[in-house]
Every structure is written in C-alpha cells, then in structure tokens.
XYZ file of C-alpha atoms in Angstrom:
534
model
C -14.053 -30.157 -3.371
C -12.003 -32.087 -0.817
C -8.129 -31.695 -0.271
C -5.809 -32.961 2.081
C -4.234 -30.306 3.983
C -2.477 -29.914 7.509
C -4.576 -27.456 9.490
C -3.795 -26.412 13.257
C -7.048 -26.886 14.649
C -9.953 -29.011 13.743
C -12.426 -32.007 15.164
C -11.136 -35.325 14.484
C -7.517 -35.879 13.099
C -4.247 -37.317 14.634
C -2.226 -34.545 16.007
C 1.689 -34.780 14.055
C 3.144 -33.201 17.434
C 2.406 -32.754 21.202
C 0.392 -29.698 22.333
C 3.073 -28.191 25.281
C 1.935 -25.534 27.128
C 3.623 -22.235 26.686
C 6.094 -21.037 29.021
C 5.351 -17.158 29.763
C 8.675 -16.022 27.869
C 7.045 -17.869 24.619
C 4.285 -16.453 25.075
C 5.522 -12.784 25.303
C 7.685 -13.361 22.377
C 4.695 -15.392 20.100
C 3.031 -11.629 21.480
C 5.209 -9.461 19.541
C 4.057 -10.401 16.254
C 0.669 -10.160 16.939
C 0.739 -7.319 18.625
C 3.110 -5.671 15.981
C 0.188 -6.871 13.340
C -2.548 -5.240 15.289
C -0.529 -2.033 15.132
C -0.875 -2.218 11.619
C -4.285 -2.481 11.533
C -5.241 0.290 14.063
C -3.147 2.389 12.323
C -3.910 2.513 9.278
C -7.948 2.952 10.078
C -6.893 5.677 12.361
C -3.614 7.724 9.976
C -5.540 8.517 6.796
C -8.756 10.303 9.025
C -7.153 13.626 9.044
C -5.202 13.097 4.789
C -8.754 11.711 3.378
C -9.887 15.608 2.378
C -6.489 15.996 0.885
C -6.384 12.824 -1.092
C -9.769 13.228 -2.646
C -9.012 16.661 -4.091
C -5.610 15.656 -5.244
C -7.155 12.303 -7.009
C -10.134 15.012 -8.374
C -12.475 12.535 -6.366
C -16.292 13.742 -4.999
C -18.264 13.386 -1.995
C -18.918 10.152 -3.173
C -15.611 9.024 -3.826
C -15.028 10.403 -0.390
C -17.654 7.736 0.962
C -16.496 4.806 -1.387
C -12.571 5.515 0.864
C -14.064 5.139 4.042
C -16.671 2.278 2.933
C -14.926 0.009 0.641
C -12.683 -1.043 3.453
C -15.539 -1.757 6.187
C -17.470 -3.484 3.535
C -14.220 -6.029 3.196
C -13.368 -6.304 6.773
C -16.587 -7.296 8.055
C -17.646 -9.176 5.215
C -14.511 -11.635 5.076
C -13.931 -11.998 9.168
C -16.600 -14.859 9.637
C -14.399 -16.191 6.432
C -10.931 -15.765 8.169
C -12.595 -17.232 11.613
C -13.634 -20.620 9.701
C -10.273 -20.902 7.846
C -8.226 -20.548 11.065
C -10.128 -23.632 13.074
C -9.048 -25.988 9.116
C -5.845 -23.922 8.442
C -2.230 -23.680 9.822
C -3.221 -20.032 11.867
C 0.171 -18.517 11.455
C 0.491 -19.118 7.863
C -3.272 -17.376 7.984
C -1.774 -14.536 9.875
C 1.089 -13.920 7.839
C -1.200 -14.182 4.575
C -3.351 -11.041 6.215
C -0.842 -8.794 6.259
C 0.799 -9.744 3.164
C -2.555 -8.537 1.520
C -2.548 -5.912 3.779
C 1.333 -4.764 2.641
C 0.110 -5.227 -1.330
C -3.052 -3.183 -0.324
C -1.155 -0.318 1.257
C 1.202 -0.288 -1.704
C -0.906 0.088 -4.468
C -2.948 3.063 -2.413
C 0.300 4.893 -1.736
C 0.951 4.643 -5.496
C -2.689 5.010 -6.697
C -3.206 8.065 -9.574
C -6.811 7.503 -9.727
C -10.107 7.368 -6.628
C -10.942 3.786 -8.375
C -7.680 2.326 -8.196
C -7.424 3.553 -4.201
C -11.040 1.776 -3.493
C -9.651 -1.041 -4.926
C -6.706 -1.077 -2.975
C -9.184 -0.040 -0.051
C -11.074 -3.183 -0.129
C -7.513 -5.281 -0.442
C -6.609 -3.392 2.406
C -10.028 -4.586 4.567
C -9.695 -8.052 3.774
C -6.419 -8.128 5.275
C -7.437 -6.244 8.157
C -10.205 -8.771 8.490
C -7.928 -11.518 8.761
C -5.992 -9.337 11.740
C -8.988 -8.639 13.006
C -10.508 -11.861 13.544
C -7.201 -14.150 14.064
C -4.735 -11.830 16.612
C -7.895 -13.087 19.277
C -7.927 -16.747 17.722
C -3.886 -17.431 18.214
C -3.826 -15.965 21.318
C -6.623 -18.277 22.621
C -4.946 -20.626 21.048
C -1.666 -20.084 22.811
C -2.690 -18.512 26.308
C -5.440 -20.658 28.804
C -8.778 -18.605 29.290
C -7.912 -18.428 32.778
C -4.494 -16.763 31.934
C -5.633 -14.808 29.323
C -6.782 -11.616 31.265
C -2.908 -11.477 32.324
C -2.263 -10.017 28.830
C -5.428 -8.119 27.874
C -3.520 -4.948 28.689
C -0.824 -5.081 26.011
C -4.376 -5.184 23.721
C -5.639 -2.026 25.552
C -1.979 -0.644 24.996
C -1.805 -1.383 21.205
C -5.010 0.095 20.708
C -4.062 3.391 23.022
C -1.227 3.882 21.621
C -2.478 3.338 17.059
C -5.418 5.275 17.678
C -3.918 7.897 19.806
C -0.986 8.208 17.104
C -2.539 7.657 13.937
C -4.045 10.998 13.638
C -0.985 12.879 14.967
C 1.142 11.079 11.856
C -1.392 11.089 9.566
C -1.557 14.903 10.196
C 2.437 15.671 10.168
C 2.726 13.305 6.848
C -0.007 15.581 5.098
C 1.741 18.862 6.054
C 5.069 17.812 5.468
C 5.897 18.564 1.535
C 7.814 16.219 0.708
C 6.247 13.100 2.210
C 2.541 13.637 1.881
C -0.431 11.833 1.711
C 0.481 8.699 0.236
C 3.217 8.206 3.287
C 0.032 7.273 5.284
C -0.336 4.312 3.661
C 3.388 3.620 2.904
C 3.845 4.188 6.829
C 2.488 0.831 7.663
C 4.690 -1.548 5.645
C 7.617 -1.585 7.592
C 5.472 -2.906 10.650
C 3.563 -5.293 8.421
C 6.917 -6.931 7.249
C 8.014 -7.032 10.592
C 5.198 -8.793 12.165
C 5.836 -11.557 9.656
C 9.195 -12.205 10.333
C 8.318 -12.325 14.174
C 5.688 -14.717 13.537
C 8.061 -16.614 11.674
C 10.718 -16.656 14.561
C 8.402 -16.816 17.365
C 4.513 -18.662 17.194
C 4.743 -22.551 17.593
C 1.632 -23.991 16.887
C 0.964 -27.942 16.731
C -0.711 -29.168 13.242
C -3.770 -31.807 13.009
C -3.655 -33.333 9.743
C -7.090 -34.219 8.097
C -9.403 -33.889 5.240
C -11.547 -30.808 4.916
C -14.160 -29.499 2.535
C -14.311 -25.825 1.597
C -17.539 -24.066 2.020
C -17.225 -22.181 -1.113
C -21.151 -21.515 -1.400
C -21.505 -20.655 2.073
C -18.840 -18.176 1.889
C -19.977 -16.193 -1.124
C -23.471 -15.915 0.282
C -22.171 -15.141 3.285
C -20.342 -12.139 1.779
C -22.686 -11.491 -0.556
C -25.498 -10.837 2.024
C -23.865 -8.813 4.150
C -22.327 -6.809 1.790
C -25.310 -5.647 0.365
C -26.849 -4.948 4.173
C -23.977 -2.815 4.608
C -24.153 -1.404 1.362
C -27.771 -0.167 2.561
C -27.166 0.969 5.968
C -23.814 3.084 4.391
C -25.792 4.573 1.933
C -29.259 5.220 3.543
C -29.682 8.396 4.719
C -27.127 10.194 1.598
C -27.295 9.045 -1.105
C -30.902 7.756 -1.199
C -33.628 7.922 1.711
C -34.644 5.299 3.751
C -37.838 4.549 2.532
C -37.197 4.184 -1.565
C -36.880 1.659 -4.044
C -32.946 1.382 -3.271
C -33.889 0.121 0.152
C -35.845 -1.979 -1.183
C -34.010 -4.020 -3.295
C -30.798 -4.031 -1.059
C -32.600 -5.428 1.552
C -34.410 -7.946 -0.372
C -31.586 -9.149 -1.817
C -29.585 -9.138 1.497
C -32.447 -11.163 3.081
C -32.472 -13.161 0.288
C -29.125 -14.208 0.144
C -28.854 -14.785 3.706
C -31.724 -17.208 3.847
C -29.991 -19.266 1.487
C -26.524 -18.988 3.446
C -28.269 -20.215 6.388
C -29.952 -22.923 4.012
C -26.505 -24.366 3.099
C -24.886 -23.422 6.760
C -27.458 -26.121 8.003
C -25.832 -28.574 5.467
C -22.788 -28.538 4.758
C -20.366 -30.556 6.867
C -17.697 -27.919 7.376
C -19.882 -24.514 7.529
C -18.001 -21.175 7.367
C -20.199 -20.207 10.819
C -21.531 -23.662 12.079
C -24.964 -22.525 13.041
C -24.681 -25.197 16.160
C -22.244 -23.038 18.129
C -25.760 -20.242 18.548
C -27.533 -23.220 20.559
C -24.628 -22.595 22.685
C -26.235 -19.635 25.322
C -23.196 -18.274 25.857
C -21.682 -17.708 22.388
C -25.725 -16.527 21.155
C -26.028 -14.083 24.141
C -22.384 -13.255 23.949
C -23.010 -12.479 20.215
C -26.125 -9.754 20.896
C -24.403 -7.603 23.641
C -21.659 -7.620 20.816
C -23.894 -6.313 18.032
C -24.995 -4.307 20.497
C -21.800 -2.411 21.605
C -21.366 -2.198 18.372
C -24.409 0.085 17.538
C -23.574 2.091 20.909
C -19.965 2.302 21.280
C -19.061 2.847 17.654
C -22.279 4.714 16.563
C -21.885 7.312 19.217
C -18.247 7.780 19.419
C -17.400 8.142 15.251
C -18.897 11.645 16.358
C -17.281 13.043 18.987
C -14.033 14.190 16.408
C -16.547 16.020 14.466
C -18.130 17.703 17.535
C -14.847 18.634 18.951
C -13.816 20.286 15.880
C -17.099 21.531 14.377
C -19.310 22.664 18.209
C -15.826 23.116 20.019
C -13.753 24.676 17.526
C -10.842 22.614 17.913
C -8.180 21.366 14.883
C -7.807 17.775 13.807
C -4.740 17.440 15.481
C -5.950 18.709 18.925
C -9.590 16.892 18.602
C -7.618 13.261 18.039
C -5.975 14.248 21.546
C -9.019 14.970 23.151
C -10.130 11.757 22.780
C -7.077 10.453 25.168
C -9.022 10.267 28.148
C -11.188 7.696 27.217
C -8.351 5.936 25.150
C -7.149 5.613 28.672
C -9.798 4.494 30.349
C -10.410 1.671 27.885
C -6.886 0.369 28.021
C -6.681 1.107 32.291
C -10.055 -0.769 32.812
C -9.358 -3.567 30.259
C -5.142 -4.291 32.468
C -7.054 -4.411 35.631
C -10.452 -6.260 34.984
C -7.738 -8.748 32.753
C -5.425 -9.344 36.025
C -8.084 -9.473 38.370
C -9.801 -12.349 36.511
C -6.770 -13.925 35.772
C -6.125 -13.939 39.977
C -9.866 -14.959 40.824
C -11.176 -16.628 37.492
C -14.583 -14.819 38.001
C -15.454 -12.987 35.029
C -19.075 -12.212 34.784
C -19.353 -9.137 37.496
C -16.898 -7.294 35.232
C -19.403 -7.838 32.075
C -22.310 -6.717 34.486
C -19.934 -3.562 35.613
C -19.374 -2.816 32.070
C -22.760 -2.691 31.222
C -23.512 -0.675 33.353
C -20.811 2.114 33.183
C -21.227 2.110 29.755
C -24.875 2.954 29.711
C -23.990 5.513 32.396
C -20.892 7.280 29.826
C -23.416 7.027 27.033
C -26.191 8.921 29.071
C -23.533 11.622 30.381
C -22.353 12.417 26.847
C -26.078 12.493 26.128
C -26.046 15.936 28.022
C -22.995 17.839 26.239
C -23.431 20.915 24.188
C -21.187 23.591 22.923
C -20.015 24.858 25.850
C -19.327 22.159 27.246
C -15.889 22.382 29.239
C -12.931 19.524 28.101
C -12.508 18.645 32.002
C -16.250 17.529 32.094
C -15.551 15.973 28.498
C -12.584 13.894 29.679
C -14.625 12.264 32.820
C -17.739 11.430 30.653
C -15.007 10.191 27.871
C -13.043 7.894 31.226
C -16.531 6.564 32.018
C -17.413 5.477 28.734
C -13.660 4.325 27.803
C -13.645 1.846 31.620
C -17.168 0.900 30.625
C -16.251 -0.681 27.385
C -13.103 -1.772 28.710
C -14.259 -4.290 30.655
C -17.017 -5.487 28.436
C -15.437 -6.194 24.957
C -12.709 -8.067 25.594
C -14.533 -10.204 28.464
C -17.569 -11.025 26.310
C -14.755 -12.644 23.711
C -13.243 -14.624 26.417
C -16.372 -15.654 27.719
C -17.797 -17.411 24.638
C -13.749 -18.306 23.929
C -13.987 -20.533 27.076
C -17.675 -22.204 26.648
C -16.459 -23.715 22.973
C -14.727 -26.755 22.069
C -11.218 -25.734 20.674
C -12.218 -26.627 17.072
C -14.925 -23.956 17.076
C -12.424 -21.320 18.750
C -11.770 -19.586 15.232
C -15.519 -19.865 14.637
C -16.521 -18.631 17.417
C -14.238 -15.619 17.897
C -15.016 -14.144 14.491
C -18.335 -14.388 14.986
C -18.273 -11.886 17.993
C -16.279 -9.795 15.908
C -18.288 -9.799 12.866
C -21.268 -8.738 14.518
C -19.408 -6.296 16.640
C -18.294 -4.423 13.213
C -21.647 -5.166 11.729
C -23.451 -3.135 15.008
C -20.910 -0.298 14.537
C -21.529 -0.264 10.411
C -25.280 0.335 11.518
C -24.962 2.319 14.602
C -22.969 4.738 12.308
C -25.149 4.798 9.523
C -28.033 4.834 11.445
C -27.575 7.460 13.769
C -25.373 9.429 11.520
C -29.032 9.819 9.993
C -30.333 11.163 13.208
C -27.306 14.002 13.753
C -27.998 15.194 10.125
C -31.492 15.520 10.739
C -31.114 17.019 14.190
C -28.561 19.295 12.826
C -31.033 20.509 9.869
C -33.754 21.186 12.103
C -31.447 23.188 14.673
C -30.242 25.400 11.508
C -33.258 25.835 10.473
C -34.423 26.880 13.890
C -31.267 29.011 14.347
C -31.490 30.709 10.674
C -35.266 31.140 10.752
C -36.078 28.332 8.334
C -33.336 28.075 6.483
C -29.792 26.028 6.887
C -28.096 28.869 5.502
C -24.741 28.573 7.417
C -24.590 24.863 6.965
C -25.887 22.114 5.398
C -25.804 18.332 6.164
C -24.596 17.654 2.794
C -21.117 18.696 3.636
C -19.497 19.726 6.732
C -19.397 23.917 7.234
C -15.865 25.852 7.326
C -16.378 27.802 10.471
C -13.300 29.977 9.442
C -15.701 31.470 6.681
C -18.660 32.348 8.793
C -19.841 35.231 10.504
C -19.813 35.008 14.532
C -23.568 34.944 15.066
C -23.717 31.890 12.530
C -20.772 30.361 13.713
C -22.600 29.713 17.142
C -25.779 28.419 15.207
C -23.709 25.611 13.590
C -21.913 25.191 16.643
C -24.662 24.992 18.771
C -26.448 22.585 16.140
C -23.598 19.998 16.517
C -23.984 20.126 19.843
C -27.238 19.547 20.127
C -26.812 16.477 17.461
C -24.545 15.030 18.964
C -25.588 14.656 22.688
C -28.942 13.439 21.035
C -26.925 10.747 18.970
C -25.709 9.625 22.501
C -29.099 9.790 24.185
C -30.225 7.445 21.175
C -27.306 5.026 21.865
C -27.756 4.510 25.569
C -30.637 2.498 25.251
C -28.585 -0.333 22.828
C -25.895 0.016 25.840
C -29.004 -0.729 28.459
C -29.368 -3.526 25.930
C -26.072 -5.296 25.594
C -26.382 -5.081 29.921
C -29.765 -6.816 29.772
C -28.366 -9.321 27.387
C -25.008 -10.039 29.959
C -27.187 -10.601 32.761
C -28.577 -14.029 31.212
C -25.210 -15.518 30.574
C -23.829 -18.256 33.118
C -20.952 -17.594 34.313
C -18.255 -21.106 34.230
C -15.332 -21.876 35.823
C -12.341 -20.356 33.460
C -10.342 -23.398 32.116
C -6.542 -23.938 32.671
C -5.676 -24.758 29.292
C -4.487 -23.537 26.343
C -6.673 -24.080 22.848
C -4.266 -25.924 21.438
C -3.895 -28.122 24.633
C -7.926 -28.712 24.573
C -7.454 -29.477 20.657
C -5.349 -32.173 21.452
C -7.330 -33.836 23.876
C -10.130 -33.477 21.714
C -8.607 -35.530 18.662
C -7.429 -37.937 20.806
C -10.443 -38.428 22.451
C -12.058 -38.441 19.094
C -9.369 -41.114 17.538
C -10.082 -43.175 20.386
C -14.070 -42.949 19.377
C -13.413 -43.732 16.378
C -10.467 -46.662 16.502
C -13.589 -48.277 19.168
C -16.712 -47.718 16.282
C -14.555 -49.654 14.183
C -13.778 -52.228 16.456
C-alpha cells in the first residue's frame, strides 16, 4: 500500500523547511516534554511493584494472573519498539510521541478502572505499546535535535529522570496502597496528569523540519516481527514456571518463533522500506553496538530484578525501605552517566568510557557475586555504586555511538534496535536466571531442612513473619546464596558486552544535529537524482 504522507525524516524527498540548528534554550525547552514523557514511563514500571499483591487479590486473580500483570506489558514494549523506531525515520516524530502517550493515558485509564485481571492485561499490553513508543523515540528526537558531539551535555537530565521515577515509584506506589481512600488503582491514575502534560509541551516546544515523500508500510514485516518475538518471550517468561525447559511447550514456542523470524528476515531483505533494514548490521558499529546491548541486557537487568527480593526476603527489610536501598546505585548510574556525558561532549572521545564501563560493570557484577545474608548495607551500597557507574557509562554511550555512525534516515532505525535488544537481553536474563535462583534456592532448603523445602518453596515467595527463627535463617540464607550465584552467572555476559566494545572503532563525534544531516542528505540525494534524469 503506498500513501503520500509528510514524514520528518527519511532518504530522498525535498525538505518543506530549513533544518536550523537549535539554540541551547530550544533545546532545554524541546527537553521538557520528553523528559516529562520518560517520567511517565519509569514510573509507572516502577509504582505498581509494591500494589501488584494487592491488586491481584482484590481482582480474585492467581499466580498466574500475577505473571500475565508483569508480562503482558514487556511482551508489548519490546515487541512494538523496532515498530515505533521504523515509523519515526517515515513519520512526523512528535506527532509519534504524542500518539505514545495518548495510548499510554487510555492504557492507564482503563487499568485504574478495571473490575476484572483480563480487562487489566489488556490495558497492560495498551500500556507497553505506548511505553514502547517512549521508549524507543525520547532517544530518536533528541538525536534528532541535539549533535552527537553535544549530546553527552544532556545525558544527565536522562540519568536524573531515571533516579528520580525509579527511586519514587515505589515510595508512591506504597503510600497510594496504604492510603484508604486512594488505593491501588491511583497507581495507574497517578501518571495521567504527566502524560497530558508532556503533550502539551511537545506541542509548545519541539520544532522539527518535515520531508515530504512517498512511503510503503511494511505491514508483513511488522507482524512477523511481533509475532516472533512475542512468542520467544512468551517462552523465556514462562520456562522455568509454568512448564520446564525441556517439554513440548518449548518446543513449539521456539519453533514457531524461529519460524516466524526466518520469514521476517525473508521479507526484511525485500521490501523497500523494512521495519529494521537489515543493511544497517553490515554497519560494525551498529552490529557490535547491538550485542554488548543484548548483552547488558541479560547482565544488568537479569541480576538486578533480584536484589528487591533479596533485600526484603535474606535481609529482612520492607518494600518501602528495600526500593531505598537501591539509591546508591541509582546514583551511581545517573553521577557516572553527567560526567562521562560532559566529558565527551568537551573532548569528543567516547570509546574509553565504553571500555571503562565494561569493565566496572563486570567488576560490580562479580562483587555482588559474593553477598549473603549478612551482608552489611555499607558494603551493599559500594558494590551497588560500582555496578550503577559501570552501566552508566556504557548504555547511554553504546546508543550514541551507533547514533553517530548512521545516516540520519536510519537514526529511528537504528536507535530502536539497540533498545529492542537491550529489553529482549533483560526479558531473558530475567527469565533465565530467575530459573537458576529458584533452583539454587530449592537445593539450599532442601539442604537447610534436611531434604525438604519445608519453610519455603519456589512456587511462591515465604512470609518470614510466619516462620520460626531457625527457619527464618534457612530461607534467608537460601536467598542469599541465590542471589550472589545469579550475579556470579551474570558477570560473564558483562565480560561479554566488554569483549564486544573493544572491536568497535571509535569516529570522530559529528557537529550536527539529525535533522541538520537529514537535510543535507535529501539535498544531496535531489541533486542525484535531478542529474540521473538529466
């Protein structure tokens, strides 16, 4: 199907206005709504942690409906970000922006006022596909806006966004749930009000030049994209819980996922406007770029999904107090990630602080490989800050990296990309070694109990309030254990995503903005073309 339309970005097409660069006062303001979006999105993942339990027994869900929450929204998100990339490098970005978190505001609504677990995984997976589109566009607009070279300038108000919705989320999500008369379904209400905002200062503030051309949608391509990851993700959620590893359910989810990605790669290689053009992977940067991603992914979020359990399960603490003990590596994510941005930004190198990264990161992952339960929260909080600066100079780096090796029309492309596979490494990571820290934590019961898991069982988390004090510190000492071996396991993916930063080239940071580079590249490409015909 072809239409006419009037993208922002593309290859060839006659630009309807010039391409100015951004004055730093536009670019602060164009800021606010993206960074008022990516609050939305952070907190939301991060507020309804702590009022899950409470909304599954007021809905009269299960364990499973418990599950379908958490995993209905992942599934979206990840699925539909390569989707969202592609659209944003044919589409007008900011009306692609606003779109996301108007699905996100009718997502949160209908979960707030949802009487029934269905109706709220619905609403779930409305909810992911707008945070999908925040996900995978706040990077493409601001790449678009801000010159790679400039861009490390205002990596910090990311770091700060992120410190401040993930430190937060849990503390509102827990005073909503224990107030009586807000509750629960204020945690999803709670995000509107931003949501709304962010679209009016989109509205006000982001200036983007159009290309006007002729597109074809990928259609195919993006419903066997989805499709095949999907069911991947359906496999490596559900492996290990509700079916083992090695069954016929693996089976035929991964045959089908295998399946259906052969043939999305089939019509990839095809079509002329791809939703992932596979030519951007011949591109070292973007394919090596695109591993230490996946592999982060598997470490970082793998490894970290269960330190809230630990610190409440091994260490005893509440919800409330376990989401603050994870501040100190909140902080040394968002400290590393403001002064690796403005040092690059004052040197253009870029590629010692990916090498860096790797390498405190593997180091954080290999200290929180040796915690237990008596572990002391000072010797917590430094393995947490080494982890936290490790990561902090390798996620955001590796995006502007591959952002600054691509032609602007592949900038949406290329972005999501990095992002999908980032989610898609922490989807396995979690599922993966979740696996291992059930096992781990059987055995150690068993051990503890003389063969038998009688004070816990990895089919639901114990209530240490209910056990006696000798089988308290059995289960505590199991989680322990568990977890420092999940960590141990991760390390090596960290060593990994090093190894893979190693063999990129580093290149000189350009001076200009996306949509500056788009402009010269349809011009130069009109030209091309106005000489072919003559």
């Amino acid at each position: 199907m072809t239409a006419a339309v009037t993208p922002d970005a593309g290859a060839a097409g006659a630009p309807e206005e010039a391409a100015p660069a951004m004055t730093r006062r536009h670019i602060l303001q164009a800021m606010s709504g993206l960074m008022a979006g990516m609050f939305v999105a952070i907190l939301a993942s991060t507020v309804v942690s702590n009022a899950l339990p409470r909304i599954i027994s007021d809905l009269n869900g299960s364990q499973s409906s418990y599950t379908w929450v958490v995993t209905a929204e992942l599934l979206a998100m990840t699925a539909t970000v390569p989707i969202w990339g592609k659209l944003s490098d044919l589409y007008d970005k900011k009306l692609l922006i606003q779109l996301s978190l108007s699905m996100f505001v009718v997502g949160s609504l209908v979960a707030g006022f949802s009487h029934s677990v269905g109706l709220l995984i619905v609403s779930r997976v409305v909810q992911g596909i707008g945070a999908g589109g925040l996900t995978a566009l706040a990077q493409v607009v601001m790449a678009a806006i801000i010159p790679p070279r400039e861009l490390g300038r205002y990596s910090g108000v990311f770091g700060a966004v992120f410190a401040v919705g993930t430190v937060a989320g849990p503390l509102i999500g827990g005073v909503l749930v224990d107030t009586s008369w807000l509750g629960w379904r204020w945690c999803f209400f709670i995000g509107v009000p931003f949501a709304l905002l962010a679209i009016v200062l989109l509205q006000l503030t982001l200036k983007l030049p159009t290309v006007r051309r002729d597109v074809k949608i990928d259609y195919a391509g993006a419903v066997l994209i989805m499709s095949g990851v999907s069911a991947l993700l359906l496999w490596v959620t559900l492996a290990g819980n509700r079916f083992d590893w090695v069954s016929w359910q693996t089976a035929v989810l991964v045959i089908a996922g295998v399946v259906l990605l052969v043939a999305a790669v089939l019509v990839e290689s095809r079509v002329p406007e791809p939703i992932i053009p596979l030519g951007i992977f011949r591109n070292r940067t973007v394919a090596l770029a695109t591993v230490a991603s996946l592999l982060v992914g598997v470490a970082m979020f793998g490894g970290t999904v269960f330190l809230s359990q630990y610190f409440q399960i091994s260490l005893g603490k509440s919800p409330t107090v376990a989401g603050l003990m994870s501040l100190p590596m909140i902080l040394g994510l968002m400290v590393s990630t403001t002064v690796a941005g403005q040092i690059i930004s004052a040197r253009g190198k870029w590629k010692g602080f990916l090498i860096a990264g790797g390498i405190v990161m593997t180091a954080g992952m290999g200290l929180l490989a040796t915690i237990g339960a008596d572990s002391s929260f000072g010797l917590l909080s430094v393995y947490m800050a080494v982890l936290g600066v490790g990561v902090g100079m390798l996620m955001q780096n590796l995006v502007l990296a591959a952002q600054n090796d691509v032609r602007a029309s592949e900038l949406g492309s290329a972005t999501s990309v990095l992002s999908f596979f980032r989610s898609l490494g922490g989807a396995i990571g979690t599922s993966a070694l979740g696996a291992v820290l059930g096992h781990r934590v059987t055995s150690e019961l068993e051990k503890g109990f003389g063969g038998a898991a009688g004070g816990g069982s990895t089919q639901g988390i114990p209530d240490l309030s209910t056990l006696p004090e000798p089988a308290r510190q059995v289960v505590e000492h199991a989680y322990g254990v568990a977890t420092a071996e999940v960590f141990l396991i991760g390390a090596p993916f960290a060593f990994l995503a090093l190894v893979a930063v190693l063999f990129i080239k580093e290149k000189p940071l350009k001076t200009t903005s996306g949509m500056e580079r788009l402009a010269e590249e349809s011009a130069a490409a009109a030209k091309t073309s106005a000489a072919a015909t003559y």
